[in-house]
Coordinates of C-alpha atoms in Angstrom, one line a residue:
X1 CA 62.6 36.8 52.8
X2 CA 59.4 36.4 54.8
X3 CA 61.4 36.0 57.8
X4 CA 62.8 39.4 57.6
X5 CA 60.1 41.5 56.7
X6 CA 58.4 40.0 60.0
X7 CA 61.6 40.8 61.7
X8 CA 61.7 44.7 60.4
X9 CA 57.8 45.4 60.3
X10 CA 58.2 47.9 62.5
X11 CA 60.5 50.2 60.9
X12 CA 58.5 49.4 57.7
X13 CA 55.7 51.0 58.9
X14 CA 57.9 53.9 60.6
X15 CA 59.6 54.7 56.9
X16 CA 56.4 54.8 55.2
X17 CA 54.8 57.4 57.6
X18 CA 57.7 59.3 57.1
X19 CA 58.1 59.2 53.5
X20 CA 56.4 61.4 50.9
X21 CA 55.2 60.0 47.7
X22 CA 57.0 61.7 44.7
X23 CA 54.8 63.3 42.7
X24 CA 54.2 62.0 39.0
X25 CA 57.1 63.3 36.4
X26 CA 54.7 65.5 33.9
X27 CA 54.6 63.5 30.4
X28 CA 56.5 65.0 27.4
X29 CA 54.9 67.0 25.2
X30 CA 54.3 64.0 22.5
X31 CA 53.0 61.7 25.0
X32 CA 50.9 64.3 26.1
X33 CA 48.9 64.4 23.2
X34 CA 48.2 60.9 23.5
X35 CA 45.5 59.1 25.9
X36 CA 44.8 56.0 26.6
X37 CA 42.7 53.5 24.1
X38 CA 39.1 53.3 24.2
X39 CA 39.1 49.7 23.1
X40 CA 42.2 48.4 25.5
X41 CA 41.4 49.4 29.4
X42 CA 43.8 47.9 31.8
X43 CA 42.6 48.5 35.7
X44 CA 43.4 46.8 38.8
X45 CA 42.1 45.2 41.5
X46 CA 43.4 45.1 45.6
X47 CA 42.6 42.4 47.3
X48 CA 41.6 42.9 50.8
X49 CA 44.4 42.4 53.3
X50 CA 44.0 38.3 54.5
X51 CA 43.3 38.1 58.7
X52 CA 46.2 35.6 57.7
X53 CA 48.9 38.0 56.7
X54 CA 47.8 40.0 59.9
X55 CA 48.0 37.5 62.3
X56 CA 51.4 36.7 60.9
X57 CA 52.2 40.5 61.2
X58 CA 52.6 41.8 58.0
X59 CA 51.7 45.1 56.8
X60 CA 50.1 46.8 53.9
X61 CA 52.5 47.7 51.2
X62 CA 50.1 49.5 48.7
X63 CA 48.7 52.5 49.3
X64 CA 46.6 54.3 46.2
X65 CA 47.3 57.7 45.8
X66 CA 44.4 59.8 47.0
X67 CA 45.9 62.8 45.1
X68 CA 46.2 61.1 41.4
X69 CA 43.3 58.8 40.6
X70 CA 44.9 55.4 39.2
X71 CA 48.1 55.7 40.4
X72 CA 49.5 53.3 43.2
X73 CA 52.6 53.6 45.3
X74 CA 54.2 49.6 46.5
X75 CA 56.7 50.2 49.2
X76 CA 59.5 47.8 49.2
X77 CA 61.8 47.0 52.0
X78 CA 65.2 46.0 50.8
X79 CA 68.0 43.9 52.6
X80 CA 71.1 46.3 52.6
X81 CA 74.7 44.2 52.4
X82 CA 75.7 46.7 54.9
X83 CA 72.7 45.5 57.1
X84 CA 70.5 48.4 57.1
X85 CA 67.0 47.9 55.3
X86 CA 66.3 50.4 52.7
X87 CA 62.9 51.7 51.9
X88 CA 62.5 51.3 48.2
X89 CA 59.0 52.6 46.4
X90 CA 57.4 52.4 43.1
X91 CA 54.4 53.7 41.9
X92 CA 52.4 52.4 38.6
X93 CA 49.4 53.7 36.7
X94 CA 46.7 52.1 35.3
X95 CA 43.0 53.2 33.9
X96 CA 41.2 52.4 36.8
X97 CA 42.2 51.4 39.9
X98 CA 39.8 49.4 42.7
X99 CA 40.3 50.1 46.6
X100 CA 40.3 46.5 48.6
X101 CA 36.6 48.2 49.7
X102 CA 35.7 47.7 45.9
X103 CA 32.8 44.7 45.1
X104 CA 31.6 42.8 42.1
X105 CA 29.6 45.0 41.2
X106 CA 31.7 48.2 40.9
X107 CA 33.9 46.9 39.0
X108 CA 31.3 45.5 36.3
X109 CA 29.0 49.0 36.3
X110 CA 33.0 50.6 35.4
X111 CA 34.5 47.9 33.0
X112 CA 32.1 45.2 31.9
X113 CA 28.9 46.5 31.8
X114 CA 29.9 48.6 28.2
X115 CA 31.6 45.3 27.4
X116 CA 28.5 43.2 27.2
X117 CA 26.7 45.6 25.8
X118 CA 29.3 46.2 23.3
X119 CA 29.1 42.0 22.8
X120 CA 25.5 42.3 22.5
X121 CA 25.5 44.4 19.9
X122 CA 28.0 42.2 17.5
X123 CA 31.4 43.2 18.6
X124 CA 33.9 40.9 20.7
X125 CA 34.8 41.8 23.7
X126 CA 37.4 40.0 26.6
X127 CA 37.7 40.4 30.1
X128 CA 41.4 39.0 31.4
X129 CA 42.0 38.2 35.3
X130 CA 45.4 38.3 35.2
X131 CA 47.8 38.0 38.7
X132 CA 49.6 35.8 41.1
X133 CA 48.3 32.8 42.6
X134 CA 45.8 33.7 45.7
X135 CA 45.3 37.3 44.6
X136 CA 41.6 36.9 43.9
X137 CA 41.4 36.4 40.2
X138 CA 38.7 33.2 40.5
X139 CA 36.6 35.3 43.1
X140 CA 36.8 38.2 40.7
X141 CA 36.0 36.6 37.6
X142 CA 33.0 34.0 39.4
X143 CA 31.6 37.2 40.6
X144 CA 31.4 38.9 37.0
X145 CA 30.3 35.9 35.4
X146 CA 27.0 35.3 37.4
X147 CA 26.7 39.1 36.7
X148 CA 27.2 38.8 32.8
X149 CA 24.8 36.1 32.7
X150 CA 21.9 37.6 34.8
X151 CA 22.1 40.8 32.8
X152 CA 21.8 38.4 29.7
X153 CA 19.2 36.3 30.5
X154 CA 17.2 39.5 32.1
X155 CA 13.2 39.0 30.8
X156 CA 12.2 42.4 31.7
X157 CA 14.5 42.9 28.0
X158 CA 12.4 41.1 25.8
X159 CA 14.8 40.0 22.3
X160 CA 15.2 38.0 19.5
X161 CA 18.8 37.1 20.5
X162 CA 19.4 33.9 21.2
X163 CA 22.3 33.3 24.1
X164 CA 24.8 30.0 24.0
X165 CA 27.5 29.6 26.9
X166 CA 30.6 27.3 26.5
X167 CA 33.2 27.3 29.7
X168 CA 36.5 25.3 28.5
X169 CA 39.3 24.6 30.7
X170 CA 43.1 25.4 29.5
X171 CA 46.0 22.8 30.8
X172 CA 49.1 23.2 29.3
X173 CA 48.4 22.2 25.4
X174 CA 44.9 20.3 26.3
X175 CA 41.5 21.3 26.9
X176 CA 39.1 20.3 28.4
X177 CA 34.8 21.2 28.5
X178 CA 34.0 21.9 31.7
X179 CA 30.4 21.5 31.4
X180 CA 30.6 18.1 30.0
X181 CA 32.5 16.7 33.0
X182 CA 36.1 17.9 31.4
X183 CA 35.9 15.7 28.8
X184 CA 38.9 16.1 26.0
X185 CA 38.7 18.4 22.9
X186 CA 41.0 19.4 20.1
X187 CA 42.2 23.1 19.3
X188 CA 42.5 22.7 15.7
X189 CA 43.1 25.0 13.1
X190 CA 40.6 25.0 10.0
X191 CA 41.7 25.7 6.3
X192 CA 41.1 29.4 6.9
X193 CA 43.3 29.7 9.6
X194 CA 40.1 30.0 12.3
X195 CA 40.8 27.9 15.3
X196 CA 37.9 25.9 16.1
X197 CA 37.1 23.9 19.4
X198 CA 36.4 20.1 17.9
X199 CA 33.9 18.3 20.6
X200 CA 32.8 21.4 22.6
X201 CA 29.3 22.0 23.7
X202 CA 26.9 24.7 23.7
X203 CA 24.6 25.2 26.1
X204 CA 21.8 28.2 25.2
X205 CA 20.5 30.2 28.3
X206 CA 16.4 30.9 28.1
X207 CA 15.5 34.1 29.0
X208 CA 13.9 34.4 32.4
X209 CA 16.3 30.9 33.7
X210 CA 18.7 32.8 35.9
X211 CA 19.0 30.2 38.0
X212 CA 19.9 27.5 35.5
X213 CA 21.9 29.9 34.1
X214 CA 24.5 30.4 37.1
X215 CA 23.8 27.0 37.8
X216 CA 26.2 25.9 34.5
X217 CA 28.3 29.0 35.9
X218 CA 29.1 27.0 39.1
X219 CA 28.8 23.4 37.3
X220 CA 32.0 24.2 35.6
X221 CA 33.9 26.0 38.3
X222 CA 33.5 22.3 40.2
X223 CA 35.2 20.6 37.6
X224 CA 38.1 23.1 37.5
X225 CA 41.4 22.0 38.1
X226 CA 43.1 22.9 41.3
X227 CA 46.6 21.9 43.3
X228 CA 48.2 23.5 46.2
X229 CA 51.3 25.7 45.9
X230 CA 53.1 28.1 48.7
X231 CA 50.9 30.5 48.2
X232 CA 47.5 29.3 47.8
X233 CA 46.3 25.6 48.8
X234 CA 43.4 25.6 46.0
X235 CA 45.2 27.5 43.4
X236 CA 43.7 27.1 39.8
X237 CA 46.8 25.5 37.9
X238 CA 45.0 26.2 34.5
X239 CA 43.2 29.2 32.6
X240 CA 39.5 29.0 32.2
X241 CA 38.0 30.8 29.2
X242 CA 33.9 31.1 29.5
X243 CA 32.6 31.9 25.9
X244 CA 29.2 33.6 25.2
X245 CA 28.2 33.9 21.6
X246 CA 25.1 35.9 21.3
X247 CA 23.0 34.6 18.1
X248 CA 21.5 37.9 16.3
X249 CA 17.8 36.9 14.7
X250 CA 16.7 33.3 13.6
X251 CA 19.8 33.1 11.3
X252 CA 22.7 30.9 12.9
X253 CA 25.8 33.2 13.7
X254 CA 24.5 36.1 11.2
X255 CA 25.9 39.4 12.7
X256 CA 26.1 37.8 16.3
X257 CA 28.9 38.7 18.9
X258 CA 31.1 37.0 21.4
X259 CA 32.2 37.4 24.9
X260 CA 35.2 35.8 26.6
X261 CA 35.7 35.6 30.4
X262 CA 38.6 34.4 31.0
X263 CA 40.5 33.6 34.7
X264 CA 44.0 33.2 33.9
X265 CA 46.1 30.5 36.0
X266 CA 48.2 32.5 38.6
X267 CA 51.7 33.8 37.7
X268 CA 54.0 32.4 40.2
X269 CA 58.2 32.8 40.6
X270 CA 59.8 29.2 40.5
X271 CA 61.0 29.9 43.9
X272 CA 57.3 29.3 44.7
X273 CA 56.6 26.2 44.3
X274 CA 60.1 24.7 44.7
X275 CA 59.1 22.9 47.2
X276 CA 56.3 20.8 45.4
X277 CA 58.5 19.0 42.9
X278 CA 59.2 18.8 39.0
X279 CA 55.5 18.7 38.4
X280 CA 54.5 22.3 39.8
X281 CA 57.8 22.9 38.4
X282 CA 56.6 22.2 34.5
X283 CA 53.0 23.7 35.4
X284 CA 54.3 27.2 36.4
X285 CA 57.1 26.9 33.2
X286 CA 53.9 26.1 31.1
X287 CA 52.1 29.0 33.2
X288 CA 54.3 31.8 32.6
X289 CA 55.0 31.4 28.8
X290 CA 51.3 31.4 28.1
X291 CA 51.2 34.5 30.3
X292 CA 54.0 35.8 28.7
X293 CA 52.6 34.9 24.9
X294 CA 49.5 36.7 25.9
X295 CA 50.9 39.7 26.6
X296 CA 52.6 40.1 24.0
X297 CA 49.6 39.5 21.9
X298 CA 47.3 41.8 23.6
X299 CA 49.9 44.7 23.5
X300 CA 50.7 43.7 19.9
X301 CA 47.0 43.7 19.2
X302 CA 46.6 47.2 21.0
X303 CA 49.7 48.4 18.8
X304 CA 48.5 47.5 15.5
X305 CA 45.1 49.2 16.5
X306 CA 47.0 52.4 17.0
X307 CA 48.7 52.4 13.8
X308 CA 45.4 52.2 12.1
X309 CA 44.8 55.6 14.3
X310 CA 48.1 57.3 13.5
X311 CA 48.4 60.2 11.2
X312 CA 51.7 58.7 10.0
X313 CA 52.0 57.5 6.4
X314 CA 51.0 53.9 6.4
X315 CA 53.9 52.8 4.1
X316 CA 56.4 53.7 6.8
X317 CA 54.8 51.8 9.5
X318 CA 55.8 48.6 10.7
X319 CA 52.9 46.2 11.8
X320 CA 53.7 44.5 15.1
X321 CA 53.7 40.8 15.1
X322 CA 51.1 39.3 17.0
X323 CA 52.5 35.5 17.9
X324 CA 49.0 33.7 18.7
X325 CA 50.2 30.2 17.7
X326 CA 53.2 30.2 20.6
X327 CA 50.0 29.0 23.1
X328 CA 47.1 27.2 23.5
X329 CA 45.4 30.0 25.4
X330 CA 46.0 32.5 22.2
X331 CA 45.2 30.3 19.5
X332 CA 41.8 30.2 21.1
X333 CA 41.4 33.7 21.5
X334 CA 42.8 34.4 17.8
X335 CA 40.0 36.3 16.3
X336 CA 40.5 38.6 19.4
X337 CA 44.4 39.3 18.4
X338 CA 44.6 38.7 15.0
X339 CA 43.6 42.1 12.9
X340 CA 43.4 40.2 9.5
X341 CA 40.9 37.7 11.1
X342 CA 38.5 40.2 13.1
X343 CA 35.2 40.3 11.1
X344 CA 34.2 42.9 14.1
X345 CA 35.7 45.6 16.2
X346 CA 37.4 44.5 18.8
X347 CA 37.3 45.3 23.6
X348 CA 39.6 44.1 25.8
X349 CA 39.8 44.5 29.4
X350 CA 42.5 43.6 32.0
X351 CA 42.1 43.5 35.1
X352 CA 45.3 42.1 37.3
X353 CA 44.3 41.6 40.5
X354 CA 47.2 42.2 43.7
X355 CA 47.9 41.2 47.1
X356 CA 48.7 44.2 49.0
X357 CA 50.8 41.9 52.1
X358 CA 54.3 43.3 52.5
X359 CA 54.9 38.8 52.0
X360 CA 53.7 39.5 48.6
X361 CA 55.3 42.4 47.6
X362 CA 57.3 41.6 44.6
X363 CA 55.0 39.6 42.8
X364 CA 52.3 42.7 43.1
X365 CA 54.8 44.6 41.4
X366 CA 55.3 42.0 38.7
X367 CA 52.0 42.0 38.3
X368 CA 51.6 45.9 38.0
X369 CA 54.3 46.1 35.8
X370 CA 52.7 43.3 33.7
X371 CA 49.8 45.4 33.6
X372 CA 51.4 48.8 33.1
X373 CA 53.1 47.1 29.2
X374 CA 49.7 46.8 28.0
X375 CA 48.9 50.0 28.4
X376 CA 49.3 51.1 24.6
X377 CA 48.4 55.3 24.3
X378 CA 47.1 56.4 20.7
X379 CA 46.9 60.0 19.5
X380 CA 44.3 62.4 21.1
X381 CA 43.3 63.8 18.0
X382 CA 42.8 60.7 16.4
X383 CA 40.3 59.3 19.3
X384 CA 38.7 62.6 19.2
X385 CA 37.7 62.2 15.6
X386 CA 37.7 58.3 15.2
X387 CA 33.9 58.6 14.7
X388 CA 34.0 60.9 12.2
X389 CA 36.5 59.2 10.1
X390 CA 34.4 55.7 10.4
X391 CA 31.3 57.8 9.7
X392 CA 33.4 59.8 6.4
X393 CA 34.3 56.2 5.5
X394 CA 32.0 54.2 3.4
X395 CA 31.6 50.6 4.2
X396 CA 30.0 47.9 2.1
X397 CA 26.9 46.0 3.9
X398 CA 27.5 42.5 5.6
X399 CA 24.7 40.6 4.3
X400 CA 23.2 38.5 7.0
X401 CA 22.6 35.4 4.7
X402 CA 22.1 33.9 1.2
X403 CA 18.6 34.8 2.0
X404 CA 17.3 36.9 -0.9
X405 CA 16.2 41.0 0.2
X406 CA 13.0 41.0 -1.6
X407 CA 10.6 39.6 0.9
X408 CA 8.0 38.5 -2.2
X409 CA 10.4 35.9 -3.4
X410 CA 9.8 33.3 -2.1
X411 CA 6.4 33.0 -3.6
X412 CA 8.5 32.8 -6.8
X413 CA 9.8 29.1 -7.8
X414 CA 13.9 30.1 -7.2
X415 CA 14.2 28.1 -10.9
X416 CA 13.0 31.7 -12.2
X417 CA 14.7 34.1 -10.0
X418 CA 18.5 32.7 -9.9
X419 CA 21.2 35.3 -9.4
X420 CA 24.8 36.0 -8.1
X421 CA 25.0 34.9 -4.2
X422 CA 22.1 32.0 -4.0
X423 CA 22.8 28.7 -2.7
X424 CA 21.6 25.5 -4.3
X425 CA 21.6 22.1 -3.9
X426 CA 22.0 19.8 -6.8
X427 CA 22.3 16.8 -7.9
X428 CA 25.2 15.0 -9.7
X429 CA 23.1 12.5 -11.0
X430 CA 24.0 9.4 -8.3
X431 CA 21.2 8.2 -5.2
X432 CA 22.6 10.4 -2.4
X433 CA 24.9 12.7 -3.8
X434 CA 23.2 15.7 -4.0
X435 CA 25.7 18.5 -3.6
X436 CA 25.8 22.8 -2.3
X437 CA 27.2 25.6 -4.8
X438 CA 26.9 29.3 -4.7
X439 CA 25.8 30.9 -8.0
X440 CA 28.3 32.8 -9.6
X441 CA 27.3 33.6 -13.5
X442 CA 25.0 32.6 -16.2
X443 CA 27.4 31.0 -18.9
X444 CA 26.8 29.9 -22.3
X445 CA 27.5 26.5 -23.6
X446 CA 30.8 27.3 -24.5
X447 CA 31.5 27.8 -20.6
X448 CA 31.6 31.7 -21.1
X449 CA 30.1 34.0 -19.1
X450 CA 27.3 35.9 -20.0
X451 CA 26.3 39.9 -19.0
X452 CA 22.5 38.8 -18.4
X453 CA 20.5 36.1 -16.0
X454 CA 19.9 32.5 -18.1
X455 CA 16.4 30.9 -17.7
X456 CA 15.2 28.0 -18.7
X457 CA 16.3 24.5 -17.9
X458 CA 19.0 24.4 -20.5
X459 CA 20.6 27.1 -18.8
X460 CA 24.2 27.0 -17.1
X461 CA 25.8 28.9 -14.2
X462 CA 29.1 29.1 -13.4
X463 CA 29.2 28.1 -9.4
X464 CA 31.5 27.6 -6.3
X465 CA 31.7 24.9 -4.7
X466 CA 30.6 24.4 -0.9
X467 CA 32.3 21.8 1.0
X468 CA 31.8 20.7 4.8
X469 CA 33.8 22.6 7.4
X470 CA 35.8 20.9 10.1
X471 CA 33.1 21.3 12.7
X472 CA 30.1 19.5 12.3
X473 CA 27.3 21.1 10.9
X474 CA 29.5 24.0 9.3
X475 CA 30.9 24.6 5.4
X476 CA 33.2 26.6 3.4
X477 CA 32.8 28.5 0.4
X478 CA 35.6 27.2 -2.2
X479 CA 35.5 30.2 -5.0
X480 CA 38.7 28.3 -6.4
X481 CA 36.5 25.1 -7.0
X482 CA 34.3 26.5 -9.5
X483 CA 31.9 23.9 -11.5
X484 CA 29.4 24.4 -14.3
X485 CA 25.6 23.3 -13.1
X486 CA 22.3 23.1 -15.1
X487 CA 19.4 24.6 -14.0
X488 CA 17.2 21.4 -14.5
X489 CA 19.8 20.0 -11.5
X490 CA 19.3 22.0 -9.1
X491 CA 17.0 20.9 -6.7
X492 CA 16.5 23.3 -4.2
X493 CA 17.7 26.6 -2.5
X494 CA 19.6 26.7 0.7
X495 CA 19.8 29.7 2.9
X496 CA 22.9 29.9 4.6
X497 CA 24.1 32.4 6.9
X498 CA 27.6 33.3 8.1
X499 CA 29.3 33.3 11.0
X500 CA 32.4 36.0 11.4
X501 CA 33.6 34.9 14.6
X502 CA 34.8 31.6 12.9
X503 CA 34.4 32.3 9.1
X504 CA 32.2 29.3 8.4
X505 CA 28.5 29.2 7.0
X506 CA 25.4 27.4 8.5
X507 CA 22.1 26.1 7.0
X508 CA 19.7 28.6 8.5
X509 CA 16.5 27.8 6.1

């Protein structure tokens, strides 16, 4: 195919002189009074035509429209069976669109810089890099990163936020740390449902460090895994997911927020790589059903989020499904998809990234129209007044920990001040088994409860049990394992704070 768009470059460029973009159908009038989602932008990038693809002779084939903002028009040439090419075009829209002139930083003052600001205030926000192999996802991404991070670790912005940074590496079903030296970890799933990372590491960035900061940055991008394909000699034959939890206060996890930067491994047709063998073979199978998973999860995350919006009666609304267990990649990212497991609100951002070479034509349009299906609109009047309805809304208070609101307490011995929601730790009665249980209710010696606090080291409460989480140094609440404990066992009280990203509680004092 490359072969004949060399041999009719000419009259490519001749057809596309001559022809004259048709103009944008005007929407209907129901889609009209719908606009694109605040919390779901899709844009795209162009890379710069290669001095490669010129040399060879190829031309451009997309062209934005300077008429309609966001709107890009991929010229086609197709092989007629009656041996005359045919100029076919296509145009796609998306929420923003970057020029091959755009840089780094453009694109993060537009998309990203809201996003980590949206992270830094407890939310979770994602940045995808989604596109075929060569089409500048890494260099988009690397250059974001080291922009995320200097923004983060900025001491003229003096905080109490404390910043960890965790960059794992996605093959097929296995991961890998890449700032460990890519050793092994497990995806598991915990009793809740949460998918925790067993084995991963942390690393916190100190204000002030930028270097050491984008020094871990480029520490993991060494230890990436790369092969060559047809298209690109270093391609990145796994998705990398960089993960920034932002710790809120001195209280582990309490109110904090997540980021996710995450360079996708790049899309390729199996006519691609062919040529390498039953092992590219598998890698771009494995490739494009993740890709393929996490489209559907985005859009059916984007989809549920409208519903919430519609004016429709909720009864007759069907809930998309949202299949995050079909992939690795998603059953990472599940607290990002998955409505009933989001503690906090929710940005995503897309940004597919395209080869504008006539050689590379129909996987840019592939990739556009990947883009273009996760593009979910929601009612204009319901954006308009999605404040109001959160403000008109009454929410109940997250409580940041087990930490008791009256700063005097703590004077008091917590023997005399027990009450619904403190942690203790007591003692069964055996050397070393001293035990964690949230207090429920006073109850009598009959084991009922009672309508007022108990004192006194007679006194029983009726308490849940707290059992060690599947990650070290974390626990669960078990309000189904209840147990009956004596004041005059209860050693001590724990503060422990909680964590929404993964729905497990720390020891924080």
């Amino acid at each position: 195919m490359d072969q004949f768009y060399l041999d009719n470059a000419a009259l490519y460029q001749n057809l596309v002189k001559r022809l004259k973009p048709a103009p944008k159908a005007a929407r209907p009038a129901r889609e009209s009074a719908e606009v694109p989602s605040p919390d779901m932008v899709v844009s795209a990038r162009i890379r710069p035509l290669l001095n490669e693809d010129v040399a060879f002779g190829f031309p451009c084939a997309l062209f934005p429209r300077a008429s309609q903002p966001n709107v890009v028009d991929i010229h086609d040439l197709y092989n007629h069976p009656k041996g005359i090419p045919v100029l076919k075009s296509f145009f796609y829209e998306v929420d923003r669109l970057f020029g091959p002139d755009a840089t780094s930083q453009e694109i993060y003052d537009s998309e990203v810089r809201d996003l980590v600001s949206f992270a830094w205030d407890g939310g979770i926000g994602t940045l995808f890099a989604y596109g075929q192999t060569g089409s500048g996802k890494t260099t988009t991404i690397s250059g974001l990163e080291k922009l995320v991070v200097d923004w983060l670790v900025d001491s003229g912005r003096p905080s109490s936020r404390k910043i960890f940074i965790s960059i794992i590496e996605l093959a097929g079903n296995s991961s890998f740390d890449l700032l460990s030296g890519r050793k092994p970890n497990s995806i598991l799933e915990d009793s809740f449902g949460v998918t925790q990372l067993a084995g991963i590491e942390e690393h916190q960035l100190i204000q002030g460090e930028r270097e050491a900061a984008e020094d871990l940055v480029e520490r993991a991008a060494s230890f990436r895994r790369t092969a060559p394909t047809l298209k690109n000699e270093a391609s990145s034959r796994s998705h990398s997911i960089c993960r920034l939890r932002i710790q809120r206060g001195d209280e582990h996890g309490a109110g904090g927020g997540f980021l996710y930067l995450v360079d996708l491994a790049g899309s390729e047709a199996a006519r691609d790589v062919a040529t390498h063998g039953a092992e590219r073979m598998r890698e771009a199978r494995e490739i494009n059903i993740s890709l393929s998973v996490l489209k559907d999860c985005i859009r059916g995350k984007a989809q549920a989020d409208a519903l919430v919006l519609s004016s429709r009666p909720k009864s007759k609304q069907k809930r998309p499904h949202i299949p995050f267990r079909q992939s690795a990649l998603t059953k990472v990212l599940k607290h990002v998809f998955d409505p009933s497991a989001s503690a906090s609100k929710t940005k995503t951002v897309v940004v597919a990234c395209v080869n504008p070479s006539l050689a590379d034509v129909g996987p840019s349009k592939n990739t556009m129209r990947y883009a273009e299906m996760l593009r979910v609109p929601i009612p204009a009047a319901a954006a308009a007044s999605g404040n109001q309805k959160a403000e008109s809304n009454p929410t109940v208070p997250v409580r940041p920990s087990s930490r008791d609101l009256d700063p005097t307490a703590m004077f008091t011995p917590f023997q005399n001040r027990i009450r619904p929601g403190m942690v203790v730790g007591y003692n069964t009665g055996g050397a070393g088994s001293a035990q964690l249980a949230v207090i429920l209710s006073p109850v009598n010696a009959n084991g009922n409860v009672l309508s007022s606090q108990s004192v006194g080291d007679g006194a029983r409460y009726l308490c849940a049990q707290v059992a060690p989480g599947t990650v070290s140094e974390t626990y669960e609440v078990n309000l189904w394992q209840q147990i009956i404990v004596q004041v005059k066992s209860m050693e001590k009280e724990v503060i422990m704070g909680y964590d929404p990203g993964t729905r497990h509680y720390h020891i924080v004092g």
